[in-house]
Amino acid sequence: MTNEEHYIKLLEKSRNEDIIAFLQQLSVDERKALAVPVKKLAKEYFAYQQNGNSWSSKANEKQREILHYSFFACYNKKEIERENPTWLLSREHLRKLLPWYCPSWLNDYVNSFAEKDWLPYALDYDYLIELSNDRLLQPLPRLIARKLVSAIFEQKDKKQLFVPEKLLKHAATLEEHIWYLFQYETNIHTASNWLYGLEDKEQQNWETVLTTFVTEGKIDKHRILKESLLAANRNFNKSLSGWFADLFWRLEPSVDDAVALQPEVFNLSTSPHSKVVNAALQGCKAIYDRKEFCASNFLDHVPVLLTSD
């Protein structure tokens, strides 16, 4: 029996429990050769056809698993991008595949989502970092930032739970990754909007996480104050820029904090967003009567400020 015949038999009989062993014993060239019939079979099994008043594909759940595992083991980068099997990128599936085969395209494929409008739900932040620690991936900072946003929420028994303690699992999260949130555009400002089942949604969000971590000394206050000001003026969208400006004041900076961050406060006055400019004015009002107030630097920004809507 040829490899193709054996494969077709496994697929037809939905023997998903045997597909890993079959693919694993093939050589690289044999898996590459198998890609051709896999493409034909995938087209046949995934094609939707009308059955009465409904539409469905030929493939059952086990056959879908067989075909997706075959994509991973047999396809090259172009082929995998064309098929785009994001369903595979979960701990449940990759733990069966990566111990014996890590394709050369995996890192580029996963990182490609850093710039896309949507992210593969299957690959969460926790597993992404585990794969990075195991040197199986080198995730881009923006991908890490975008995945980190949802890390404080967890779904269990069809309910959403607020679990900020998960951010303490990996040392790199608070040492490095959390600062990516201030450097790359994400949906951190709306992260809890779409969630359901949270008992106190108003307090279960990133604002609460960051302010709590500052209070507990887990995050350096001066650094997050500075990063908030820089992020507010980083050409992010209007809502996100305003969110960072609000975060600065929610962290309750002292007058000394505002004095030390004068350059960053002054620079906010050049923002095209009114909430950000108002944050700059609020900062100036807090320190204008201090001897450390750099009046000349402030006056340099006045022409731009006076032409602001």
XYZ file of C-alpha atoms in Angstrom:
309
model
C 0.000 0.000 0.000
C 1.399 3.386 -0.996
C 1.581 6.322 1.382
C -1.231 8.022 -0.509
C -3.462 4.958 -0.301
C -2.724 4.582 3.400
C -3.519 8.229 3.983
C -6.803 8.066 2.079
C -7.809 5.040 4.140
C -7.135 6.921 7.391
C -9.132 9.892 6.140
C -12.095 7.885 4.872
C -12.336 5.941 8.131
C -11.848 9.108 10.233
C -8.909 7.555 12.083
C -7.588 10.793 13.540
C -5.978 8.889 16.414
C -3.559 7.285 13.911
C -2.679 10.276 11.725
C 0.187 11.588 13.908
C 1.995 8.247 13.951
C 1.555 7.924 10.187
C 2.899 11.398 9.405
C 5.738 11.075 11.897
C 7.170 7.966 10.275
C 7.336 9.622 6.839
C 10.522 11.282 5.638
C 10.565 14.977 4.739
C 10.437 14.125 1.026
C 7.564 11.706 1.557
C 5.537 14.320 3.425
C 6.298 16.849 0.699
C 5.066 14.391 -1.950
C 1.917 13.758 0.072
C 1.010 17.463 -0.111
C -0.369 17.032 -3.636
C -3.098 14.492 -2.783
C -3.776 16.314 0.506
C -4.670 19.469 -1.450
C -7.089 17.558 -3.665
C -8.691 15.808 -0.715
C -8.984 19.032 1.282
C -10.782 20.702 -1.608
C -13.182 17.756 -1.810
C -13.827 17.412 1.910
C -14.042 21.118 2.745
C -16.262 22.119 -0.191
C -19.730 23.153 0.953
C -22.738 21.618 -0.728
C -26.442 22.020 -0.208
C -28.320 19.324 1.666
C -31.983 20.229 1.672
C -32.297 23.627 3.306
C -28.796 23.668 4.758
C -25.214 23.737 3.586
C -22.464 21.520 4.918
C -19.099 20.071 3.969
C -18.206 16.417 3.533
C -15.628 16.464 6.342
C -16.618 15.510 9.857
C -14.720 16.802 12.896
C -12.188 13.969 12.906
C -11.522 14.332 9.184
C -10.954 18.064 9.611
C -8.354 17.290 12.248
C -6.622 14.800 9.944
C -6.470 17.330 7.120
C -5.238 20.187 9.306
C -2.495 18.067 10.830
C -1.519 17.103 7.282
C -1.273 20.771 6.294
C 1.140 21.338 9.167
C 3.361 18.362 8.312
C 3.281 18.508 4.501
C 2.843 22.094 3.333
C 5.412 24.797 2.625
C 5.039 28.458 3.577
C 2.997 29.541 0.548
C 0.698 26.568 0.861
C 0.093 27.091 4.557
C -0.621 30.804 4.061
C -3.126 29.939 1.358
C -4.895 27.440 3.613
C -4.442 29.622 6.756
C -5.262 26.921 9.357
C -5.289 29.160 12.451
C -7.322 26.487 14.224
C -4.034 24.580 14.589
C -2.324 27.245 16.684
C -3.639 26.074 20.023
C -1.867 24.227 22.786
C -4.228 21.277 22.241
C -3.022 20.707 18.688
C 0.550 21.999 18.577
C 1.582 19.861 21.561
C 0.922 16.827 19.366
C 2.965 18.165 16.452
C 5.886 20.271 17.674
C 7.668 17.529 19.669
C 8.546 15.795 16.398
C 8.297 18.514 13.744
C 8.693 22.292 13.748
C 8.250 23.627 10.189
C 10.535 26.387 8.948
C 7.533 28.577 8.124
C 6.000 28.541 11.617
C 7.726 31.635 13.008
C 6.976 33.818 9.967
C 3.396 32.555 9.789
C 2.648 33.320 13.421
C 4.348 36.732 13.269
C 2.359 37.671 10.166
C -0.640 38.234 12.445
C 1.132 41.139 14.151
C 0.038 43.429 11.319
C -3.333 41.872 10.473
C -6.699 43.212 11.581
C -7.556 40.006 13.411
C -5.641 37.569 15.580
C -5.878 33.774 15.757
C -7.940 33.116 18.869
C -6.429 29.643 19.305
C -2.951 30.949 20.190
C -3.112 32.789 23.503
C -0.423 34.908 25.172
C 0.555 32.263 27.704
C 1.264 29.596 25.094
C 2.954 32.115 22.796
C 5.472 32.896 25.534
C 5.981 29.212 26.336
C 6.811 28.549 22.684
C 9.203 31.494 22.765
C 10.896 30.181 25.911
C 11.277 26.810 24.197
C 12.924 28.600 21.227
C 10.239 27.390 18.842
C 9.080 30.943 18.105
C 10.511 34.447 18.146
C 7.331 36.514 18.440
C 7.462 40.143 17.366
C 6.889 42.785 20.067
C 3.671 44.006 18.444
C 2.260 40.483 18.325
C 3.137 40.031 21.995
C 1.450 43.336 22.853
C -1.730 42.465 20.968
C -1.915 39.021 22.539
C -1.126 40.362 26.008
C -4.260 42.526 25.965
C -6.571 39.524 26.368
C -4.317 37.733 28.873
C -6.141 39.175 31.885
C -9.362 37.426 30.890
C -10.172 33.742 30.858
C -13.212 31.802 29.708
C -14.471 29.045 31.985
C -17.856 27.325 32.071
C -19.139 29.749 29.431
C -18.238 32.733 31.631
C -15.518 35.336 31.414
C -13.233 35.610 34.429
C -10.938 38.480 35.376
C -7.531 36.929 36.096
C -4.828 39.652 36.259
C -2.700 37.298 38.361
C -1.829 35.460 35.136
C 0.485 38.377 34.328
C 2.759 37.210 37.133
C 3.398 33.767 35.635
C 6.227 34.792 33.285
C 8.965 37.132 34.532
C 9.229 38.745 31.090
C 5.616 39.960 31.246
C 6.173 42.784 33.737
C 9.861 43.236 32.994
C 9.492 43.702 29.247
C 6.229 42.764 27.546
C 3.912 45.084 29.422
C 5.827 48.075 28.061
C 5.027 46.967 24.510
C 1.433 48.022 25.268
C 2.663 51.627 25.323
C 4.690 51.289 22.116
C 2.317 49.522 19.735
C -1.289 50.229 18.855
C -3.666 47.690 20.414
C -7.280 47.550 21.606
C -6.318 47.780 25.267
C -8.785 50.647 25.741
C -11.745 48.460 24.680
C -10.475 45.067 25.885
C -13.360 44.442 28.280
C -16.146 45.942 26.166
C -17.042 42.752 24.306
C -16.811 40.438 27.310
C -19.847 38.939 28.977
C -20.448 37.479 32.416
C -18.087 39.798 34.290
C -19.689 40.769 37.595
C -18.002 44.160 37.905
C -16.975 45.120 34.397
C -16.226 48.726 35.348
C -13.388 47.578 37.607
C -12.213 44.553 35.628
C -10.063 46.183 32.988
C -6.514 47.217 32.192
C -6.814 50.531 34.031
C -7.463 48.626 37.245
C -4.631 46.180 36.567
C -2.051 48.884 35.942
C -3.037 51.113 38.842
C -3.095 48.122 41.198
C 0.314 46.903 40.078
C 1.742 50.388 40.592
C 0.243 50.576 44.094
C 1.660 47.139 44.924
C 5.102 48.104 43.607
C 5.058 45.544 40.796
C 5.453 48.287 38.177
C 7.679 51.348 38.459
C 5.397 54.379 38.797
C 7.703 56.939 37.205
C 8.265 54.757 34.174
C 4.577 54.063 33.585
C 3.748 57.747 33.989
C 6.339 58.631 31.362
C 5.268 55.813 29.022
C 1.630 56.908 29.332
C 2.514 60.429 28.195
C 4.656 59.152 25.338
C 1.929 56.741 24.232
C -0.704 59.487 24.291
C 1.351 61.349 21.682
C 2.415 58.369 19.559
C -0.011 58.861 16.641
C -2.362 56.147 17.853
C -6.051 56.469 17.082
C -8.031 59.130 18.920
C -9.653 56.813 21.477
C -6.449 55.001 22.373
C -4.473 58.248 22.673
C -7.125 59.631 24.988
C -7.082 56.435 27.036
C -3.356 56.819 27.732
C -3.831 60.484 28.628
C -6.545 59.474 31.111
C -4.328 56.693 32.478
C -1.643 59.220 33.374
C -4.024 61.089 35.679
C -5.648 57.925 36.983
C -2.225 56.918 38.289
C -2.365 60.064 40.452
C 0.979 61.687 39.661
C 2.356 63.980 42.311
C 3.407 67.538 41.554
C 7.007 66.336 41.666
C 6.119 63.674 39.075
C 4.642 66.319 36.795
C 7.691 68.549 37.234
C 10.042 65.708 36.327
C 7.976 64.915 33.217
C 7.606 68.458 31.900
C 9.051 67.747 28.436
C 6.580 64.916 27.900
C 3.692 67.008 29.240
C 4.555 69.946 26.980
C 4.797 67.716 23.921
C 1.182 66.620 24.385
C 0.095 70.115 23.370
C 0.986 69.277 19.754
C -1.499 66.406 19.628
C -4.426 66.584 17.173
C -6.691 65.082 19.863
C -8.447 67.441 22.283
C -8.393 65.043 25.249
C -4.622 64.764 24.962
C -4.167 68.542 24.717
C -6.391 68.980 27.760
C -4.166 66.554 29.647
C -1.182 68.753 28.745
C -2.935 71.870 30.033
C -3.919 70.067 33.224
C -0.282 69.116 33.735
C 0.906 72.678 33.182
C -1.646 74.068 35.636
C -0.365 71.670 38.272
C 3.210 73.003 38.121
C 3.189 76.526 36.645
C 3.829 78.128 40.041
C 6.795 75.896 40.853
C 10.295 77.346 40.498
C 11.249 74.283 38.448
C 8.619 75.143 35.820
C 10.376 75.614 32.451
C 8.432 78.612 31.229
C 10.584 79.124 28.135
C 10.026 75.546 27.011
C 6.301 75.909 27.608
C 6.207 79.126 25.556
C 7.848 77.275 22.665
C 4.703 75.149 22.474
C 2.219 78.011 22.804
C 1.964 78.860 19.061
C 0.897 75.321 18.259
C -1.359 75.218 21.282
C -3.165 78.438 20.320
C -3.980 77.077 16.849
C -5.397 73.854 18.281
C -9.107 73.276 17.911
